[in-house]
Coordinates of C-alpha atoms in Angstrom, one line a residue:
Chain A
M28 CA 47.2 94.4 96.2
L29 CA 49.4 97.5 96.1
V30 CA 48.9 97.9 99.8
D31 CA 49.9 94.6 100.7
L32 CA 52.8 94.9 98.1
L33 CA 54.0 98.0 99.9
Q34 CA 53.3 96.3 103.3
Q35 CA 55.2 93.5 102.7
L36 CA 58.1 95.6 101.1
F37 CA 58.3 97.7 104.3
N38 CA 58.5 94.5 106.3
G39 CA 61.2 93.0 104.2
L40 CA 63.2 96.2 104.3
V41 CA 63.0 96.1 108.3
I42 CA 64.5 92.6 108.5
G43 CA 66.6 93.0 105.6
S44 CA 68.3 96.1 107.5
I45 CA 69.0 93.5 110.1
Y46 CA 70.6 91.3 107.8
T47 CA 72.7 94.1 106.6
L48 CA 74.0 94.9 109.8
V49 CA 75.1 91.2 110.6
A50 CA 76.7 91.2 106.9
L51 CA 78.6 94.3 106.9
G52 CA 80.7 93.0 109.9
L53 CA 81.2 89.7 108.1
T54 CA 82.2 91.2 105.1
I55 CA 84.6 94.0 106.5
I56 CA 86.3 90.9 108.4
F57 CA 86.6 88.9 105.4
G58 CA 87.9 91.7 103.5
I59 CA 90.6 92.4 105.6
L60 CA 91.7 89.0 107.1
G61 CA 90.2 86.6 104.9
I62 CA 88.5 84.9 107.8
A63 CA 84.9 83.5 107.9
H64 CA 84.0 84.6 111.3
F65 CA 81.2 82.4 111.9
A66 CA 81.0 83.4 115.8
H67 CA 79.8 86.8 114.4
G68 CA 76.1 85.6 115.2
S69 CA 77.0 84.5 118.5
V70 CA 78.5 87.7 119.4
A71 CA 75.4 89.3 118.0
M72 CA 73.3 87.2 120.5
F73 CA 75.7 88.2 123.3
G74 CA 75.0 91.8 122.5
G75 CA 71.2 91.2 122.7
Y76 CA 71.2 89.5 126.0
L77 CA 73.6 92.0 127.4
T78 CA 71.4 94.9 126.4
Y79 CA 68.5 93.1 127.9
F80 CA 70.1 92.7 131.2
L81 CA 71.7 96.4 131.2
I82 CA 67.9 97.6 130.7
L83 CA 66.7 95.5 133.5
A84 CA 69.5 96.2 135.9
L85 CA 70.3 99.9 135.4
G86 CA 66.9 100.8 134.4
I87 CA 68.0 102.8 131.2
G88 CA 66.3 103.0 127.8
V89 CA 66.9 100.6 125.0
F90 CA 69.4 103.2 123.2
P91 CA 71.7 103.9 125.9
A92 CA 71.8 100.1 126.8
M93 CA 72.6 99.4 123.3
A94 CA 75.3 102.0 123.0
L95 CA 76.8 100.4 126.2
A96 CA 76.5 97.0 124.7
M97 CA 78.2 97.9 121.5
A98 CA 81.1 99.2 123.5
G99 CA 81.1 95.9 125.1
G100 CA 81.0 94.3 121.9
A101 CA 83.8 96.3 120.5
L102 CA 86.1 95.2 123.4
L103 CA 85.0 91.6 122.8
G104 CA 85.9 91.9 119.2
V105 CA 89.4 93.0 120.1
V106 CA 89.6 90.2 122.7
L107 CA 88.7 87.5 120.0
E108 CA 91.1 88.9 117.5
R109 CA 94.1 89.0 119.7
V110 CA 93.4 85.7 121.3
A111 CA 91.8 83.6 118.7
Y112 CA 92.8 85.0 115.4
Y113 CA 96.1 86.8 115.9
P114 CA 98.2 83.9 116.6
V115 CA 97.4 82.1 113.5
R116 CA 97.6 85.0 111.2
N117 CA 100.4 83.4 109.1
A118 CA 99.2 79.9 109.0
P119 CA 96.9 78.2 106.3
P120 CA 93.5 79.5 106.2
I121 CA 92.3 76.1 107.4
N122 CA 93.4 77.0 111.1
S123 CA 91.4 80.3 111.4
F124 CA 88.4 78.3 110.0
I125 CA 88.7 75.9 112.5
I126 CA 89.2 78.6 115.2
A127 CA 86.1 80.2 114.1
L128 CA 83.9 77.0 114.4
G129 CA 85.4 76.6 117.8
L130 CA 84.9 80.4 119.0
T131 CA 81.2 79.6 117.9
L132 CA 80.6 76.9 120.2
I133 CA 82.5 78.9 123.0
I134 CA 80.5 82.1 122.8
E135 CA 77.2 79.9 122.2
K136 CA 77.8 78.1 125.4
S137 CA 79.0 81.0 127.2
N138 CA 75.7 82.8 126.2
L139 CA 73.8 79.8 127.9
L140 CA 75.9 80.1 131.2
L141 CA 75.8 83.8 131.4
F142 CA 72.2 84.6 130.3
G143 CA 70.5 81.3 130.9
V144 CA 68.2 79.1 128.5
D145 CA 65.1 81.2 128.5
Q146 CA 64.0 83.1 125.4
I147 CA 64.1 86.9 126.0
I148 CA 62.5 89.7 124.4
V149 CA 64.5 93.1 124.5
P150 CA 61.9 95.7 126.0
T151 CA 61.7 99.1 123.9
G152 CA 58.3 100.6 125.1
F153 CA 57.7 101.4 121.4
N154 CA 54.2 100.2 120.9
R155 CA 52.5 102.4 118.6
I156 CA 51.4 101.6 115.3
F157 CA 51.0 104.4 112.7
T158 CA 48.4 103.6 109.9
I159 CA 49.0 105.4 106.8
G160 CA 46.7 104.9 103.8
G161 CA 46.1 101.1 104.8
L162 CA 49.7 100.5 105.6
A163 CA 50.1 99.4 109.3
L164 CA 53.8 100.9 110.3
P165 CA 54.6 99.8 114.0
E166 CA 56.6 102.4 115.6
L167 CA 59.3 99.7 116.7
R168 CA 60.0 98.6 113.1
I169 CA 60.3 102.4 112.1
Y170 CA 63.1 102.7 114.7
I171 CA 64.7 99.5 113.8
L172 CA 64.9 100.6 110.2
L173 CA 66.2 104.1 111.4
T174 CA 68.9 102.7 113.4
A175 CA 70.1 100.4 111.0
A176 CA 70.3 103.2 108.4
A177 CA 72.2 105.5 110.9
L178 CA 74.8 102.7 111.4
V179 CA 75.1 102.0 108.0
V180 CA 75.6 105.8 107.2
A181 CA 78.1 106.0 110.0
L182 CA 80.0 103.3 108.9
T183 CA 80.2 104.4 105.2
I184 CA 81.6 108.0 106.3
L185 CA 84.0 106.3 108.8
I186 CA 85.2 104.1 106.0
Q187 CA 85.1 106.6 103.2
K188 CA 86.4 109.7 104.9
S189 CA 88.3 109.0 108.0
W190 CA 92.1 108.0 108.1
M191 CA 91.3 104.9 109.8
G192 CA 88.8 103.9 107.2
M193 CA 91.3 104.7 104.5
A194 CA 93.7 102.5 106.2
V195 CA 91.1 99.6 106.5
R196 CA 90.5 100.1 102.6
A197 CA 94.3 100.1 102.0
V198 CA 94.8 97.0 103.8
A199 CA 92.0 95.3 101.9
Q200 CA 93.4 96.2 98.6
N201 CA 97.0 95.8 98.8
R202 CA 98.4 94.8 102.2
A203 CA 102.3 95.2 101.4
A204 CA 101.8 98.8 100.1
A205 CA 99.5 99.7 103.1
I206 CA 102.6 98.5 105.5
L207 CA 105.2 100.8 103.2
M208 CA 102.6 103.8 103.8
G209 CA 103.1 103.2 107.8
I210 CA 99.7 101.6 108.3
N211 CA 100.0 99.1 111.2
V212 CA 98.1 96.1 109.8
H213 CA 97.7 94.8 113.5
A214 CA 96.0 97.7 114.7
V215 CA 93.9 97.9 111.7
S216 CA 92.8 94.1 112.5
M217 CA 91.8 95.0 115.9
F218 CA 90.0 98.2 114.6
V219 CA 88.0 96.1 112.2
F220 CA 87.0 93.4 114.7
A221 CA 85.8 96.1 117.3
L222 CA 83.8 97.8 114.6
S223 CA 82.3 94.6 113.1
S224 CA 81.4 93.3 116.5
A225 CA 79.7 96.5 117.7
L226 CA 77.7 96.3 114.5
G227 CA 76.9 92.7 115.3
V228 CA 75.9 93.5 118.7
A229 CA 73.3 96.3 117.3
A230 CA 71.9 93.7 115.0
G231 CA 71.6 91.4 117.9
V232 CA 69.7 93.9 119.7
L233 CA 67.3 94.6 116.9
V234 CA 66.6 91.0 116.3
G235 CA 65.9 90.6 120.3
A236 CA 63.4 93.7 120.0
L237 CA 61.9 92.7 116.9
F238 CA 61.5 88.8 117.4
A239 CA 63.2 87.3 120.5
I240 CA 66.7 85.9 121.6
A241 CA 67.2 82.4 122.4
P242 CA 69.9 79.6 122.5
G243 CA 70.2 78.8 118.6
V244 CA 69.1 81.8 116.9
S245 CA 72.6 83.0 116.4
G246 CA 73.0 80.1 113.9
G247 CA 70.4 81.2 111.8
L248 CA 71.5 84.8 111.6
V249 CA 75.1 84.0 110.7
V250 CA 73.9 81.7 107.8
K251 CA 71.6 84.7 106.4
G252 CA 74.6 86.9 107.0
F253 CA 77.0 84.6 104.6
A254 CA 74.0 84.3 102.3
V255 CA 74.0 88.1 102.0
L256 CA 77.8 88.0 101.5
I257 CA 77.5 85.5 98.6
L258 CA 74.8 87.5 97.2
G259 CA 76.6 91.0 97.4
G260 CA 80.2 89.8 96.8
L261 CA 82.6 88.9 99.6
G262 CA 84.3 91.7 101.0
S263 CA 82.0 94.4 99.4
I264 CA 80.2 96.9 101.6
P265 CA 77.8 98.2 99.1
G266 CA 76.9 94.5 98.3
A267 CA 76.2 93.7 102.0
I268 CA 73.8 96.6 102.2
V269 CA 72.1 95.9 98.8
G270 CA 72.4 91.9 99.4
G271 CA 70.8 92.4 102.9
L272 CA 67.9 94.4 101.8
V273 CA 67.3 92.1 99.0
L274 CA 67.4 89.1 101.2
G275 CA 65.0 90.5 103.6
V276 CA 62.5 91.6 101.1
S277 CA 62.7 88.2 99.2
E278 CA 62.0 86.4 102.3
T279 CA 59.0 88.5 103.3
F280 CA 57.6 88.3 99.8
A281 CA 58.1 84.7 99.7
S282 CA 56.3 84.1 103.1
A283 CA 53.3 86.6 102.3
F284 CA 52.7 85.3 98.6
V285 CA 53.9 81.8 98.6
S286 CA 54.2 80.1 101.9
S287 CA 55.9 81.0 105.3
A288 CA 57.1 77.4 105.2
Y289 CA 59.4 78.5 102.5
K290 CA 60.6 81.5 104.0
D291 CA 64.2 80.2 105.3
V292 CA 64.6 78.2 102.0
I293 CA 65.1 81.6 100.1
A294 CA 68.4 82.7 101.5
F295 CA 69.7 79.4 100.0
L296 CA 67.8 79.7 96.9
L297 CA 69.4 83.2 96.4
M298 CA 72.7 81.8 97.4
I299 CA 72.7 78.9 94.9
G300 CA 71.2 81.2 92.1
V301 CA 73.9 83.9 92.6
L302 CA 76.5 81.1 92.6
L303 CA 75.2 79.6 89.5
V304 CA 74.8 82.9 87.5
K305 CA 77.2 85.5 88.9
P306 CA 79.6 83.8 91.4
E307 CA 81.4 87.3 92.0
G308 CA 78.2 88.7 93.6
I309 CA 75.8 91.1 92.4
M310 CA 78.1 94.1 93.3
R311 CA 81.6 93.2 92.4
R312 CA 83.8 95.5 94.6
S313 CA 86.1 94.9 97.5
V314 CA 85.8 96.8 100.7
A315 CA 87.0 99.3 98.5
R316 CA 84.1 101.5 97.7
Chain B
M1 CA 122.1 108.7 106.6
L2 CA 121.6 104.8 106.0
A3 CA 124.3 102.2 106.7
V4 CA 123.9 98.6 105.7
T5 CA 126.5 96.4 107.3
D6 CA 127.4 92.7 106.3
L7 CA 123.6 92.2 105.8
R8 CA 122.6 88.7 105.2
I9 CA 119.0 87.6 104.3
A10 CA 117.8 84.1 103.7
Y11 CA 114.5 82.7 102.6
G12 CA 114.0 79.7 104.5
K13 CA 117.4 78.0 104.8
T14 CA 118.6 79.5 101.3
E15 CA 120.6 82.6 101.9
V16 CA 120.4 84.9 99.0
V17 CA 122.2 88.0 100.3
H18 CA 125.6 87.2 101.6
G19 CA 127.1 90.0 103.5
V20 CA 126.4 93.2 101.7
S21 CA 127.5 96.4 102.9
F22 CA 126.6 99.9 101.6
D23 CA 125.7 103.5 102.7
V24 CA 123.7 106.3 101.6
A25 CA 124.7 110.0 102.9
A26 CA 122.0 112.6 103.3
G27 CA 121.3 114.3 100.0
E28 CA 122.9 111.8 97.8
C29 CA 121.4 109.5 95.2
I30 CA 122.9 105.9 95.1
A31 CA 122.1 103.2 92.7
L32 CA 122.0 99.5 93.3
I33 CA 122.4 97.7 90.3
G34 CA 122.8 94.1 88.9
A35 CA 121.0 91.4 87.2
N36 CA 117.6 89.8 88.0
G37 CA 118.1 87.6 91.1
A38 CA 121.2 89.6 92.5
G39 CA 119.1 90.4 95.6
K40 CA 118.4 93.9 94.9
S41 CA 114.7 93.8 95.6
T42 CA 115.4 91.5 98.6
I43 CA 117.6 94.2 100.3
L44 CA 115.2 96.8 99.9
K45 CA 112.6 94.5 101.6
A46 CA 114.8 94.1 104.4
I47 CA 115.6 97.8 104.9
C48 CA 111.8 98.4 104.8
G49 CA 111.0 95.9 107.4
L50 CA 109.1 93.7 105.1
I51 CA 111.3 90.5 105.6
P52 CA 113.7 90.3 108.7
P53 CA 117.6 90.0 108.1
S54 CA 119.2 86.9 109.3
S55 CA 122.2 89.0 110.5
G56 CA 124.1 92.3 109.8
D57 CA 123.0 95.8 110.5
I58 CA 120.8 98.3 109.1
R59 CA 121.2 101.8 110.7
F60 CA 119.1 104.9 109.8
E61 CA 120.3 108.0 111.1
G62 CA 122.5 106.2 113.8
R63 CA 119.3 104.1 114.9
S64 CA 119.3 100.3 114.2
I65 CA 116.3 99.4 112.1
G66 CA 116.9 95.7 111.3
G67 CA 114.0 93.7 112.0
L68 CA 111.8 96.6 112.9
P69 CA 108.0 96.0 111.6
G70 CA 107.5 97.6 108.1
H71 CA 105.0 100.2 109.3
A72 CA 107.5 101.6 112.0
V73 CA 110.4 101.8 109.3
A74 CA 107.9 104.1 107.2
R75 CA 107.1 106.1 110.1
L76 CA 110.8 107.0 110.6
G77 CA 110.7 108.7 107.1
I78 CA 112.0 105.6 105.0
C79 CA 109.6 105.6 102.1
M80 CA 109.4 102.9 99.2
C81 CA 108.3 103.2 95.8
P82 CA 107.7 99.6 95.2
E83 CA 108.2 97.1 92.2
G84 CA 105.3 96.5 90.2
R85 CA 103.8 100.0 91.6
Q86 CA 101.5 98.5 94.1
M87 CA 98.4 100.6 93.7
F88 CA 95.5 100.5 95.8
P89 CA 93.4 99.8 92.8
E90 CA 89.9 100.6 94.1
M91 CA 90.8 104.0 95.4
T92 CA 91.0 107.3 93.5
V93 CA 94.4 108.7 92.4
L94 CA 93.7 111.5 95.2
E95 CA 93.2 108.8 97.7
N96 CA 96.4 106.8 96.7
L97 CA 98.4 110.1 97.2
Q98 CA 96.5 110.8 100.6
L99 CA 97.6 107.2 101.7
G100 CA 101.2 108.3 100.9
A101 CA 100.9 111.1 103.7
Y102 CA 99.7 108.2 106.3
R103 CA 102.3 108.9 108.7
R104 CA 101.8 112.6 108.6
R105 CA 98.1 112.2 109.0
S106 CA 97.8 114.8 111.8
E107 CA 99.2 117.6 109.6
D108 CA 97.5 119.7 106.8
I109 CA 98.7 117.6 103.7
S110 CA 96.9 119.8 101.0
G111 CA 100.2 121.7 100.2
T112 CA 102.0 118.3 99.5
I113 CA 99.2 117.1 97.3
D114 CA 99.6 120.5 95.2
E115 CA 103.3 120.0 94.9
V116 CA 102.9 116.3 93.9
M117 CA 100.4 117.4 91.3
T118 CA 102.4 120.1 90.0
L119 CA 105.3 117.7 89.5
F120 CA 102.8 115.2 87.7
P121 CA 100.0 117.6 86.0
R122 CA 98.7 114.3 84.6
L123 CA 97.6 113.2 88.1
R124 CA 95.5 116.4 88.6
E125 CA 93.5 115.7 85.5
R126 CA 93.0 112.0 86.9
A127 CA 92.7 112.8 90.6
S128 CA 89.2 111.1 91.0
Q129 CA 90.1 108.1 88.7
L130 CA 90.5 104.5 90.0
A131 CA 94.2 103.9 90.2
G132 CA 93.5 100.4 88.9
T133 CA 92.3 101.8 85.6
L134 CA 95.4 104.1 84.8
S135 CA 98.0 103.2 82.3
G136 CA 101.2 101.8 83.7
G137 CA 103.1 104.9 83.4
E138 CA 100.4 106.8 85.0
Q139 CA 100.4 104.5 87.9
E140 CA 104.2 104.7 88.2
M141 CA 103.8 108.4 88.6
V142 CA 101.0 107.8 91.4
A143 CA 103.4 105.2 93.2
I144 CA 106.3 108.1 92.9
G145 CA 103.8 110.8 93.9
R146 CA 102.6 108.6 96.7
A147 CA 106.0 107.9 98.1
L148 CA 106.7 111.8 98.0
M149 CA 103.6 112.4 100.0
A150 CA 105.3 111.1 103.0
K151 CA 108.0 113.7 102.8
P152 CA 110.3 111.1 103.1
R153 CA 114.0 111.5 104.5
L154 CA 115.0 108.5 102.5
C155 CA 113.1 107.6 99.3
I156 CA 113.4 104.2 97.9
F157 CA 112.7 103.4 94.3
D158 CA 112.3 99.7 93.3
E159 CA 112.6 99.1 89.4
P160 CA 110.7 102.3 88.7
S161 CA 111.1 101.8 84.9
L162 CA 110.1 98.1 84.9
G163 CA 107.4 97.1 82.4
L164 CA 107.3 100.6 80.9
A165 CA 107.5 101.8 77.4
P166 CA 111.0 103.6 76.4
K167 CA 109.4 107.1 76.1
V168 CA 107.6 106.7 79.8
V169 CA 111.1 105.5 80.8
D170 CA 112.5 108.9 79.8
E171 CA 109.7 110.7 81.7
I172 CA 110.6 108.6 84.9
E173 CA 114.4 109.5 84.4
E174 CA 113.5 113.2 84.3
T175 CA 111.3 112.9 87.3
L176 CA 114.1 111.2 89.2
M177 CA 116.3 113.8 88.3
K178 CA 113.9 116.6 89.5
I179 CA 113.3 114.8 92.8
K180 CA 117.1 114.5 93.4
N181 CA 117.3 118.2 92.9
L182 CA 114.4 118.9 95.4
G183 CA 117.2 117.6 97.7
V184 CA 115.6 114.2 98.6
T185 CA 118.0 111.4 99.5
I186 CA 117.4 108.6 97.1
L187 CA 118.3 104.8 96.8
L188 CA 117.3 103.5 93.5
V189 CA 117.4 100.2 92.4
E190 CA 117.1 99.5 88.7
Q191 CA 118.0 96.8 86.0
A192 CA 118.0 100.0 83.3
V193 CA 121.6 100.4 84.2
S194 CA 122.5 103.3 81.9
M195 CA 119.4 105.2 83.2
A196 CA 120.4 104.5 86.8
L197 CA 124.2 105.4 86.4
R198 CA 122.9 108.9 84.8
V199 CA 120.6 109.7 87.5
A200 CA 122.8 108.3 90.7
D201 CA 126.0 110.1 92.3
R202 CA 127.3 106.6 93.3
A203 CA 126.5 103.1 92.5
Y204 CA 127.0 99.6 93.8
V205 CA 126.9 96.5 91.5
L206 CA 125.5 93.5 93.1
E207 CA 126.0 89.9 91.7
A208 CA 124.4 86.8 93.3
G209 CA 124.0 88.5 96.6
E210 CA 127.3 90.2 96.8
V211 CA 128.7 93.7 96.2
V212 CA 131.3 93.1 93.3
A213 CA 132.0 96.6 92.4
S214 CA 131.3 100.2 93.7
G215 CA 132.2 103.8 92.9
T216 CA 131.0 106.8 91.5
S217 CA 128.5 106.4 88.8
Q218 CA 131.5 107.8 86.2
E219 CA 133.7 104.9 87.6
I220 CA 131.1 102.3 87.4
S221 CA 130.1 103.4 83.9
N222 CA 133.8 103.1 83.0
D223 CA 134.4 99.7 84.6
S224 CA 134.8 97.1 81.6
R225 CA 133.0 94.2 83.6
V226 CA 129.9 96.5 84.0
Q227 CA 130.1 97.5 80.4
S228 CA 130.3 94.1 79.0
A229 CA 127.4 92.8 81.4
Y230 CA 125.1 95.6 81.3
L231 CA 125.7 98.3 79.1
G232 CA 126.2 96.4 76.0
G233 CA 129.7 97.8 75.6

């Protein structure tokens, strides 16, 4: 029984770490620009597809391919910010909301046109399974957890310690004061979109390695991402980390001990529960800390 | 150093500043005084690039800066200590100060942090506390310290005494005198007129978006209209 619990906890943390990566991007964008960036899931899928084709075309390993795809994702993020969101920065929020929906469709269909309709699995070559005291720890899942953890740590250091990270937090907390300090808010927006999209791409690659990428996967991913945001508190980085892991573990426990049919219901139950009991999220903090 | 000529500013179609002119020479401390709604804060916002002027000229060290974006103005060395203190509430006091030096981020700023903390010993004690949890007076110190962190060529104070206890206002006055004696050029906007006139070298009196009087602080203090309107004399 204990082994079962630990096994499900491990599986849950692996999936949760992917949710965390998706949610981090969404939460930083929301914290800075107040935009619900629904297209984030499609950007993630774009990254997964791109990595798959880079591995096939260049014959490189999954990590270099992922790094290239993340750079591509960052570039795509900047383009999205400039072309789609920047022009409506002073308009009422409903504008960016509609644009976000439109972008989702555009990127989703572009993925179809660019990469086809077939389901793909990102090849990693990590096939070993370690067994420790009855726990089955597939090599692939360990690498996923480590990759996600490394990215989260890197992001935290960047946001907490670098000048750019300080600028990001300053804009989230007090936009006018940030301008008075000499911070270029538009540059910060572009940086945030680049950073978030690169993280989203990483999440897409990990989904593609763990499960598969196919048209339609992005919708589920972005819903989970927003569930995490509501769980952890909109705009909160620690909230996205904790919320993602909580969602992943809850889902895995529910499908292992209740029924796998209810797996996807969990996200919504958690979301409704948090909204009823603690609507500011379990970690009430802005992009701040 | 700063020359404002025939500045007009409108919110939508409503003009609130009607052709204001004034200037600040290097090393001087100038006060803009006037009642609520006289347009003082609006003028400051235009200088700092937060709102565009509808006409007129703002020149800083000979260069026209009217309509320049706010961050570009700040990088020229015009630094504002804004009304209401405008903390970054969920960052520590130290981080707030560091952000003040954003325009000098390629330099070593530890010396400046030390200077600011010597000016405000209380900030040294509170360095790791979140700015949002400080008292109003302490937040004002952070706001002033943060402005000084930029090593500004021109430092603008917008209502530094607003909403503070009289004892704290006295502290702020002392601090402003210290900053002035450091040789920093100051543009001060205040509703606490007597305090402003004690600190400033010269003053401009604004009423309903126009300059109605100007002169040395001494002359302005002796002006009968100013006395009856602001100094309770």
